[in-house]
XYZ file of C-alpha atoms in Angstrom:
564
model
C 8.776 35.923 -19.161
C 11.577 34.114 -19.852
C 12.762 33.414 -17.351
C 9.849 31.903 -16.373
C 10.090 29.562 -19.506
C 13.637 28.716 -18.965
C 12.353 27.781 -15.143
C 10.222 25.650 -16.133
C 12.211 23.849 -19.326
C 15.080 23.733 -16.267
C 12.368 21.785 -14.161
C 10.786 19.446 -16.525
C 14.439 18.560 -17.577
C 15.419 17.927 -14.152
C 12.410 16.047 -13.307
C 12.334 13.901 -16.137
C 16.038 12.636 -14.692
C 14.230 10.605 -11.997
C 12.851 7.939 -14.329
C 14.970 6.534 -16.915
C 13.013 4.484 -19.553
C 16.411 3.203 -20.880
C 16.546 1.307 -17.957
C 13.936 -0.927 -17.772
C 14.671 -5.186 -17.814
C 12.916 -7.655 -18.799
C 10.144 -9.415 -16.495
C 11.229 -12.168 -14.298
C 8.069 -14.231 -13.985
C 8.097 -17.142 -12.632
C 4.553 -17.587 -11.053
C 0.738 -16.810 -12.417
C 0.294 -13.394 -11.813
C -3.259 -12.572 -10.026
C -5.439 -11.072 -13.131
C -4.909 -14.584 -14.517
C -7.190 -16.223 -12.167
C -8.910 -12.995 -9.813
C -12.541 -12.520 -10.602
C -13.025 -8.853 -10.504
C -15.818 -9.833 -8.467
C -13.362 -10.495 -5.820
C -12.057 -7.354 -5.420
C -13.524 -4.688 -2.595
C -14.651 -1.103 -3.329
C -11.983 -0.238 -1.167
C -8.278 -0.969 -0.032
C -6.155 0.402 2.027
C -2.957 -1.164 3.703
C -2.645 1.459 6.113
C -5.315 0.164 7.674
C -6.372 -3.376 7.702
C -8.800 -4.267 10.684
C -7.104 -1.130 12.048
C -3.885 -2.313 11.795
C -0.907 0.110 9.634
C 0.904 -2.387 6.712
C 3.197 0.759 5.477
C 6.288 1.472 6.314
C 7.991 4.925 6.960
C 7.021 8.033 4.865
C 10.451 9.433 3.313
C 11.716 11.856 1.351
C 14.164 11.566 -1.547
C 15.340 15.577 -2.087
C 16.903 16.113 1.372
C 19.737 16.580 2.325
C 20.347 17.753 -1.643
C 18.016 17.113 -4.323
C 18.200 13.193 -5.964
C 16.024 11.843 -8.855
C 15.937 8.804 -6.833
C 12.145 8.409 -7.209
C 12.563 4.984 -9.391
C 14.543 3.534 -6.042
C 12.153 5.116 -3.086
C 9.321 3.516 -4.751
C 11.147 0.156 -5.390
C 11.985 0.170 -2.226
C 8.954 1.355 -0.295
C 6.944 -1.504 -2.301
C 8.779 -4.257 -1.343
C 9.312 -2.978 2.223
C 5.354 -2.477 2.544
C 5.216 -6.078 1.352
C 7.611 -7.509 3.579
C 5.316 -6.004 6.186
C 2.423 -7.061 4.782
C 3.888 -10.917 4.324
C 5.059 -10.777 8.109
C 1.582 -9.484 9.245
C 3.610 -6.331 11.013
C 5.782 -8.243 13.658
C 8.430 -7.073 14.574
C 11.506 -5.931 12.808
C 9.860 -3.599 10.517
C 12.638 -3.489 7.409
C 12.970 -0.410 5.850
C 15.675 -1.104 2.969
C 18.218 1.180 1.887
C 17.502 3.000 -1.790
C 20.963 4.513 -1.234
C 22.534 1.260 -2.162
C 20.055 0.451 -5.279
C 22.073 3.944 -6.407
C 25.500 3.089 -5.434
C 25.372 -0.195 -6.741
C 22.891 -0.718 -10.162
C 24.554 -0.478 -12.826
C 21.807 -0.523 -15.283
C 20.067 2.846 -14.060
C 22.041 6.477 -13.530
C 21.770 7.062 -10.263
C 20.614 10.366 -8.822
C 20.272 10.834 -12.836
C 17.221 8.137 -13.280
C 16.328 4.485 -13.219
C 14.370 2.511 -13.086
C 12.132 0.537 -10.345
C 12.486 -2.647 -12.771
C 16.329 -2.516 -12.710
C 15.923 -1.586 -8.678
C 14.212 -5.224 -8.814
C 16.599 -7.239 -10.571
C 19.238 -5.598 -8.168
C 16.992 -7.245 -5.416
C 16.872 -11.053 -6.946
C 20.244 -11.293 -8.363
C 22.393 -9.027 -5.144
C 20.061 -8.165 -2.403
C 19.772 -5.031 -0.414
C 20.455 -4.194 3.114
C 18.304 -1.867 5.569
C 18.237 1.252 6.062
C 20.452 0.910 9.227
C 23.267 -0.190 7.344
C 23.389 2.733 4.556
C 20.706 5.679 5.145
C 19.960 8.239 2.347
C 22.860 10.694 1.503
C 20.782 11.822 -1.588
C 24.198 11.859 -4.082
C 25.900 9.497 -6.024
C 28.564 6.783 -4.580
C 30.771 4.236 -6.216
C 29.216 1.132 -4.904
C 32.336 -0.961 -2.479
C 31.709 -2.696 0.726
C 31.434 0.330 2.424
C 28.794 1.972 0.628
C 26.953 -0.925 1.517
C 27.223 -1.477 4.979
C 29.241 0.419 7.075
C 30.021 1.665 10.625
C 32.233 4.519 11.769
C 34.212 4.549 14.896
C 35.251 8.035 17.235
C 38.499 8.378 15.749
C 38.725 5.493 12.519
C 37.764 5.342 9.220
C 34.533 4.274 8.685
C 34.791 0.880 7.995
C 32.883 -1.919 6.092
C 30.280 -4.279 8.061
C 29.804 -7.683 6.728
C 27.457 -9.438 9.234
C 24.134 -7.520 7.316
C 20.778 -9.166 5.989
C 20.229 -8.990 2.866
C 16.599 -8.072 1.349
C 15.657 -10.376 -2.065
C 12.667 -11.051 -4.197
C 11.995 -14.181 -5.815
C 10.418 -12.509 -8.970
C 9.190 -9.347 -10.760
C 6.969 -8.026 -13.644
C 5.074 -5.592 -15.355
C 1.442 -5.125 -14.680
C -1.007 -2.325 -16.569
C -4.461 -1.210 -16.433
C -7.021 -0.705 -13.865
C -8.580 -4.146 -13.079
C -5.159 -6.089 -13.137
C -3.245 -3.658 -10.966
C -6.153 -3.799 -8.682
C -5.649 -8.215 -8.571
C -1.936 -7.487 -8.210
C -2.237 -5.084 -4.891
C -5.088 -7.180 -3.134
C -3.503 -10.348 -3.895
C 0.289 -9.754 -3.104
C 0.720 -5.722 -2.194
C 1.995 -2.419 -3.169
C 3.217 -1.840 -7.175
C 5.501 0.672 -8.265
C 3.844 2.913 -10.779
C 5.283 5.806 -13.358
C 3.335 9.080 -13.913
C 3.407 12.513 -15.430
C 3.908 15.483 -13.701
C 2.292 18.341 -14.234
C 3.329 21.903 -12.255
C -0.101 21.540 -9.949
C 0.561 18.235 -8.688
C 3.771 19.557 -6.636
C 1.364 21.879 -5.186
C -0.936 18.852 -4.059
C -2.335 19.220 -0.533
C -5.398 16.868 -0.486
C -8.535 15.648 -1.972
C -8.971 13.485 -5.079
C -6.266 14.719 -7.600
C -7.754 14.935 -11.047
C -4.795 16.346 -14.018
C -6.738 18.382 -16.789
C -4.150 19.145 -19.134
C -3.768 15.424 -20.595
C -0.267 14.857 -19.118
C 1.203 11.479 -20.159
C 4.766 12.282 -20.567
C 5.790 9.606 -17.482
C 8.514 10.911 -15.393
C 8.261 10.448 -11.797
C 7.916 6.829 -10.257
C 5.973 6.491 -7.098
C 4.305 3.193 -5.280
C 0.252 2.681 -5.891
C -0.947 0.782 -2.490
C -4.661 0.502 -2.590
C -7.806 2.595 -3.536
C -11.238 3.326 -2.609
C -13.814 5.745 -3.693
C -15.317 9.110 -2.488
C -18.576 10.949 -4.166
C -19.092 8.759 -6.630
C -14.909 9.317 -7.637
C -12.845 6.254 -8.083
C -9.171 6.815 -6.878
C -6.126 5.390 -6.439
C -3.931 5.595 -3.227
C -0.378 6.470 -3.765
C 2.390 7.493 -1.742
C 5.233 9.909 -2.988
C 8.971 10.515 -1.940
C 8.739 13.869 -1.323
C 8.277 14.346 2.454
C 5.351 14.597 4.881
C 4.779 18.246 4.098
C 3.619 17.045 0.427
C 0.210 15.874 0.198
C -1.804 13.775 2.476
C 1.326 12.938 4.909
C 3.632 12.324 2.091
C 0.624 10.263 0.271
C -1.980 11.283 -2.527
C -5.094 10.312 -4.306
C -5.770 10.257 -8.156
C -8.977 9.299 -10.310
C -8.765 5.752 -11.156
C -10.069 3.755 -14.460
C -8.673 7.055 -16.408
C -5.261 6.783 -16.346
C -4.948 9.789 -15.239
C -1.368 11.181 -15.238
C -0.358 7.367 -16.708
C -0.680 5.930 -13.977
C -2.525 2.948 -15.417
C 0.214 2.386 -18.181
C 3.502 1.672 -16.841
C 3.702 -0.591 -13.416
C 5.841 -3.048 -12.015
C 5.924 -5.433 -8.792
C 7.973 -7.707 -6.782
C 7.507 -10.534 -4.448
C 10.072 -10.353 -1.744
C 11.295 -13.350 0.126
C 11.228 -13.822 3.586
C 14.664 -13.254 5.031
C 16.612 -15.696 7.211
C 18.511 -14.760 9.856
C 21.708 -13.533 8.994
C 24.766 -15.265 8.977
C 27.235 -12.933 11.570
C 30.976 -12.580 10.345
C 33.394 -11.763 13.001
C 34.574 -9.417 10.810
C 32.440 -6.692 11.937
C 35.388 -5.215 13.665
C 38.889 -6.004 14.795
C 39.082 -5.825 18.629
C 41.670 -3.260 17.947
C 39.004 -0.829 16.390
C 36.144 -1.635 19.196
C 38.943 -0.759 21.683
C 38.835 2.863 20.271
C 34.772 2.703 19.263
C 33.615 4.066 22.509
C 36.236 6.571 22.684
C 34.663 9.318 24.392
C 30.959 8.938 26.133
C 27.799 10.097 24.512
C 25.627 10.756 27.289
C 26.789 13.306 29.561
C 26.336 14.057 33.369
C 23.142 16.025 33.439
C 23.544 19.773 33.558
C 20.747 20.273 35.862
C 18.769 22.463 33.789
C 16.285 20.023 32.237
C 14.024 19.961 34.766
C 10.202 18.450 34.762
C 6.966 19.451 33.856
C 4.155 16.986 34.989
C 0.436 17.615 35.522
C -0.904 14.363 35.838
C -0.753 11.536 38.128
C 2.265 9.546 37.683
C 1.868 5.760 37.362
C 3.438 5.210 40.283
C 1.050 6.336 42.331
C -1.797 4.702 40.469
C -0.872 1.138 39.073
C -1.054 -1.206 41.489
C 1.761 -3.996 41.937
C -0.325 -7.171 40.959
C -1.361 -5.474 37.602
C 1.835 -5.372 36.216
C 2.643 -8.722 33.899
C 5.108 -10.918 34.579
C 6.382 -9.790 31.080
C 5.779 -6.859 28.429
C 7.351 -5.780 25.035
C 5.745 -3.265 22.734
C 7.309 -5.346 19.780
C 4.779 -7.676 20.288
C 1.326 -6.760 22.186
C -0.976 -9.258 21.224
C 0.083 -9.726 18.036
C 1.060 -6.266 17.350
C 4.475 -4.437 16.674
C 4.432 -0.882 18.271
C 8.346 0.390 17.563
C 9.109 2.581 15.394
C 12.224 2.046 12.843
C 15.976 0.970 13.627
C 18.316 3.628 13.733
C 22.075 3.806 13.358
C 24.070 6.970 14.893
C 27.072 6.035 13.444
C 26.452 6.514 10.011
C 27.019 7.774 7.341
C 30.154 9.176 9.506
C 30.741 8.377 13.793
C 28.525 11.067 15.725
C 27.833 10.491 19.421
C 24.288 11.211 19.498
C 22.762 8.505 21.633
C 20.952 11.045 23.391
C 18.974 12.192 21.005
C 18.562 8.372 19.275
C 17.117 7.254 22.475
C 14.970 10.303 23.732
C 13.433 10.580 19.914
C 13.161 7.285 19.659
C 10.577 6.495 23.080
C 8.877 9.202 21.997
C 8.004 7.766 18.853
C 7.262 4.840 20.085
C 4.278 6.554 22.442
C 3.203 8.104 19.530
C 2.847 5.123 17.803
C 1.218 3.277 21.285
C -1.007 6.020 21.846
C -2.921 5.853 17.947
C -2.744 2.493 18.468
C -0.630 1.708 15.574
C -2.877 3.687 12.904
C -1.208 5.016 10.330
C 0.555 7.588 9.894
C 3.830 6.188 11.471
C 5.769 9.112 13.117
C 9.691 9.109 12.715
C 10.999 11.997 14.675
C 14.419 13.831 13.338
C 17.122 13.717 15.486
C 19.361 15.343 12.911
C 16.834 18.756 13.787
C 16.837 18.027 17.303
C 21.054 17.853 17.204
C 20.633 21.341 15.054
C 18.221 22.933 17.507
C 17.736 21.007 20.557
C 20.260 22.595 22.572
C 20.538 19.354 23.918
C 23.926 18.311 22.685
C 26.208 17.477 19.933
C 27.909 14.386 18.278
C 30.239 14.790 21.310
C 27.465 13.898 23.271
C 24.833 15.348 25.226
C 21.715 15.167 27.560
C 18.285 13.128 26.717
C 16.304 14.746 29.472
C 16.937 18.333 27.197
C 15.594 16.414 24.196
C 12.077 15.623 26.329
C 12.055 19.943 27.152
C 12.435 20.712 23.856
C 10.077 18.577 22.481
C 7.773 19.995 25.554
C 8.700 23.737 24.629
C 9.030 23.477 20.715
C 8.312 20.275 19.563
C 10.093 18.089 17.063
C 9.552 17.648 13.364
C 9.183 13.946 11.638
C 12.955 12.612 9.512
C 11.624 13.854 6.249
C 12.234 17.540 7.202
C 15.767 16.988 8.290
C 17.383 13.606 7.318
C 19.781 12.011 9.537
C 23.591 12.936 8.351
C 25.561 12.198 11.782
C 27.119 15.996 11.952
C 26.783 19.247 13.641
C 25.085 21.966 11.980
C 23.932 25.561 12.738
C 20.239 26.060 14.250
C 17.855 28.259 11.375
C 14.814 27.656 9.530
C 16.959 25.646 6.337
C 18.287 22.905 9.102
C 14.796 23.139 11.138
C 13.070 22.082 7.699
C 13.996 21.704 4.117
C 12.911 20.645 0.518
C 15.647 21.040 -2.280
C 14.099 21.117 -5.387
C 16.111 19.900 -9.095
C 18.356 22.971 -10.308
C 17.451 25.340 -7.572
C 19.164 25.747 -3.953
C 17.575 24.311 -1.314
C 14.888 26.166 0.439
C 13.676 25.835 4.049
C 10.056 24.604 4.578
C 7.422 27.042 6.201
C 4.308 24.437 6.312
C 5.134 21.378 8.384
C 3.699 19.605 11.542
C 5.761 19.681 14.752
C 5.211 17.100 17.374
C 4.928 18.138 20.980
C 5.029 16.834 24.461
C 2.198 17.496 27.107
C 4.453 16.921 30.230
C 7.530 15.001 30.599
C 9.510 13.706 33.610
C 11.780 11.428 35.171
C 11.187 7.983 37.013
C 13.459 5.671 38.597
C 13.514 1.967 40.230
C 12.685 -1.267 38.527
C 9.203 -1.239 39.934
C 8.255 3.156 39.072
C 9.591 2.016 35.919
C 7.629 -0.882 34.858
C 4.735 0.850 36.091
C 5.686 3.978 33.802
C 6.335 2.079 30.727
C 3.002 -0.453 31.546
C 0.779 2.302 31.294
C 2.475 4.993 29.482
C 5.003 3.762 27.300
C 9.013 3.763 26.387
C 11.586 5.424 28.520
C 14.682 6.873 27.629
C 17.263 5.899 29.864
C 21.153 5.817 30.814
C 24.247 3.323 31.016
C 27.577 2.270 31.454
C 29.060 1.058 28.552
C 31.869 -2.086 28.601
C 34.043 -3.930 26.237
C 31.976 -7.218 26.655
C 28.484 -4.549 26.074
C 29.831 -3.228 23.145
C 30.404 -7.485 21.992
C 27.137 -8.812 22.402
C 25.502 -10.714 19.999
C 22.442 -11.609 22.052
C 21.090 -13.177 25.269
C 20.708 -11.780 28.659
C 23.430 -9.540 29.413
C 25.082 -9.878 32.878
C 27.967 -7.590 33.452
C 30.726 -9.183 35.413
C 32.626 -5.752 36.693
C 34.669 -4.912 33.887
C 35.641 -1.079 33.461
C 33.429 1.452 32.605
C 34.238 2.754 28.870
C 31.029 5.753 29.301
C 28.000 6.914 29.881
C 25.395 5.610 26.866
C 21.628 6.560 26.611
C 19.386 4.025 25.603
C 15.445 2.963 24.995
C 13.977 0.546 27.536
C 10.861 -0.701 26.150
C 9.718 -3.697 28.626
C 10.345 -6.736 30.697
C 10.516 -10.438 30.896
C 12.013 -13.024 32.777
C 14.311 -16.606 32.018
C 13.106 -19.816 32.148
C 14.839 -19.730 35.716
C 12.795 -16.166 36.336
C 15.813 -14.084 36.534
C 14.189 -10.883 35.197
C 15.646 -8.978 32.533
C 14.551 -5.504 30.469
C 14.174 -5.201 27.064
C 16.175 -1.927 25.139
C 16.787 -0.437 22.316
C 20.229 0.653 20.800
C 21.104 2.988 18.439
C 24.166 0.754 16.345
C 22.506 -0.493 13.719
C 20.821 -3.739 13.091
C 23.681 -6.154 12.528
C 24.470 -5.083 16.738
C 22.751 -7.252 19.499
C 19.949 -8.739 18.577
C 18.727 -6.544 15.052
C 19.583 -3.972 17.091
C 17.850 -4.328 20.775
C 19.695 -6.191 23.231
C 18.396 -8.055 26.337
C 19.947 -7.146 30.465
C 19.376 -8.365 33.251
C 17.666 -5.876 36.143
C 19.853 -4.566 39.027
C 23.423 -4.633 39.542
C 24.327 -6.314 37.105
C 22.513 -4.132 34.581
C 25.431 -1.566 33.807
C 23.274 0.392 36.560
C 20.073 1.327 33.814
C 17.764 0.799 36.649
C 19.383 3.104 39.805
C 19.448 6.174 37.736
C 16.922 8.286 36.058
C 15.049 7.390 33.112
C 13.261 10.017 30.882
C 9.631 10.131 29.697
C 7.262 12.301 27.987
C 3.696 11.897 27.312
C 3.104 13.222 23.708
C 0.510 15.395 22.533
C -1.928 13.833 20.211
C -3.722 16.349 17.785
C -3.708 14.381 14.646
């Protein structure tokens, strides 16, 4: 028995860490705020970003206690709110910007860090310093003294990681307090998500779905999280919020609450933001010395197949099936009438250099036909290629094979980045690097209940026209290159190579077509170098020989298995 009490004492204590009341600023207002001049009779019965006209305004579920627990709650939902806005104030075209919390706790100084904060002082960081994407610092879940490099950085094969400079910064023109049912409502229809602070009592980490309703008369606010939209089921109001505690919690990493009860506090203590619109960034040649991009590519990532990867297909191919004259002169799932279909930016050279464009690319196309295939509806599937560089037998970060990532995901299937963040490194294959959870003042613990995602067949295809006819009616592919000095400069354009030496094999997503004004045609690919490479990370080539030969070898696809 008591050690059951001193559990729980050890929990609430650790819990309470995440959200630091001692933190909070003062409001930055500097426009009406909605309640002031919203009729409640202007408000629906129900809201719900993640899907508008069909359409998903959310960005990517996360999960702020991997790879070590972090009472970073106060900067996830920061964060998450004002990237969900951003989304919202773009209509979803493409980039998506999912901003970094790990530099809100290297660099506030008016919160604690992994200790507590709060989303208030994550919003004056915003206005007065800006914050970069995800791409430039991901989630390391500990606490860093905040320098240029623990900002934005990039790692080379064999160099110190090194500061990047040429970044975008993320700002918002404003931020306040809001409270109370009918004027957080006005706030999330008018501009978007709010951040919101609530109690949390010992069933609520055991949420799995339905209307959450506390009975003990919790108020003691602890945990921040971001309140989106709500609607109503039975005759129950409720709010929609999402968490930072992975996909496995709750309704896909989200959860519903009564509403007009302030249930948990929920109705008590809110903020929001309104972000600005970013311009492009400013690039500084400083990125790199040409010494250090001499050495960046030191050894290749991709490596000759093996042989063993094999194909499993049981349905036509589009080859045989779409005819020539149906193809468009141009296609790019960034931007299908209207729509943005990819999935987020990745980076596989942070926090530390790993050569894992194999897995970047393979995970990535998948995701992608994930995302095609529900036709954008939420939720928004990030696949984990730190699991898949655990378990994939597919490679390491000295490189490795995409066409082994497709056969896994065909054999085993792949589980979304908030089971196993992304730490650039090789680790052993068991249940604890498959899936984990680490909980405040306990060890971390793998996860038994959590969805992996599968393929139904996958193959190869090659030529310009099998593969426009692939990606036309199927989706991404996941493909391979040669890699050059001038390839690894590019700032943007159509890429020609020009015959300069081969520094590697690279893997890479192709995700459609166009053609110049003077209809030279060109594909349209994804890297895996961060956003402040090519152009916010994607990169433009020209088709045939001159296309670092992406289009005379095999590309990779998989058709994925949709059961959600």
């Amino acid at each position: 028995m008591k050690y059951l009490v001193f559990s729980f004492v050890l929990l609430a204590l650790a819990s309470a860490g995440c959200y630091n009341p001692k933190a909070r600023v003062p409001d930055l207002v500097k426009t009406p705020q909605p309640y002031t001049f919203m009729a409640n009779k202007e408000l629906p019965k129900s809201y719900d970003p993640r899907n508008l006209d069909g359409h998903n305004y959310v960005t990517v579920a996360k999960n702020q206690h991997i790879p070590q627990y972090c009472g970073a709650c106060w900067a996830f939902a920061a964060t998450s709110a004002v990237g969900d806005r951003l989304k919202m104030m773009t209509k979803g075209a493409w980039p998506e910007r999912d901003l970094s919390p790990q530099v809100i706790l290297n660099c506030d100084k008016t919160s604690d860090s992994c200790s507590g904060g709060h989303p208030l002082a994550a919003f004056k960081y915003m206005h007065d310093v800006g914050v970069p994407e995800e791409g430039c610092m991901r989630y390391m879940a500990k606490d860093m003294e905040c320098t240029d490099i623990n900002i934005c950085r990039d790692c080379g094969h064999d160099t110190p990681c090194h500061a990047v400079y040429n970044y975008t910064k993320f700002y918002v023109e404003e931020y306040g307090s809001v409270a109370g049912e009918k004027n957080m409502m006005a706030e999330i229809y008018a501009r978007g998500p709010i951040t919101c602070t609530i109690a949390v009592p010992d069933d609520l980490m055991e949420y799995k779905t339905g209307v959450y309703r506390d009975t003990t008369g919790s108020t003691a606010l602890e945990h921040s999280i971001s309140v989106l939209g709500w609607g109503e089921e039975d005759g129950v109001k409720y709010w929609i919020g999402r968490n930072s505690w992975g996909t496995h919690w709750g309704e896909h990493g989200f959860f519903r609450i009564v509403r007009g009860e302030n249930n948990l506090g929920i109705e008590a203590d809110c903020q929001w933001a309104v972000p600005r619109v970013p311009d492009r960034m400013v690039r500084d040649r400083r990125m790199r010395s040409q010494r250090n991009r001499g050495r960046y590519f030191a050894e290749p990532c991709l490596l000759e197949p093996r042989g063993d990867e094999g194909e499993h297909v049981v349905s036509p191919l589009p080859a045989q099936y779409v005819k020539d004259e149906e193809l468009p002169e141009r296609y790019d799932i960034r931007n299908l009438d209207g729509h943005n279909y990819a999935t987020w930016e990745k980076n596989q050279h942070i926090p530390q250099y790993c050569g894992s464009c194999w897995a970047q690319s393979s995970t990535s196309a998948i995701a992608d036909r994930i995302n095609l295939m529900r036709k954008g509806a939420w939720p928004t599937i990030e696949l984990s290629v730190q699991e898949v560089i655990n378990c994939g037998n597919a490679g390491s970060c000295h490189g490795g094979w995409d066409g082994s990532v497709f056969k896994y995901a065909y054999k085993e299937g792949i589980p979304d980045q908030t089971c196993q963040v992304y730490e650039a490194k090789d680790k052993a294959c068991n249940d604890l690097n498959r899936c984990l959870d680490c909980e405040p003042g306990e060890e971390c613990k793998p996860v038994k209940d959590y969805k992996r995602y599968k393929l139904a067949e996958y193959g190869t295809v090659r030529g310009i026209d099998d593969m426009k006819k692939e990606i036309f009616a199927r989706g991404p592919l996941s493909c391979s290159m040669r890699v050059t000095q001038a390839f690894l400069d590019y700032e943007g354009g159509v890429f020609e190579d020009h015959g300069d030496p081969s520094l590697g094999g690279h893997a890479i997503e192709i995700a459609g077509w166009d053609k110049t004004e003077d209809g030279k045609e060109y594909w349209i690919g994804r890297n895996s170098w961060g956003t402040y490479w090519g152009e916010d990370g994607w990169f433009r080539i020209v088709m045939g020989s001159k296309g670092l030969g992406i289009d005379s070898r095999s590309c990779n696809w998989g058709v994925p298995i949709i059961d959600f």
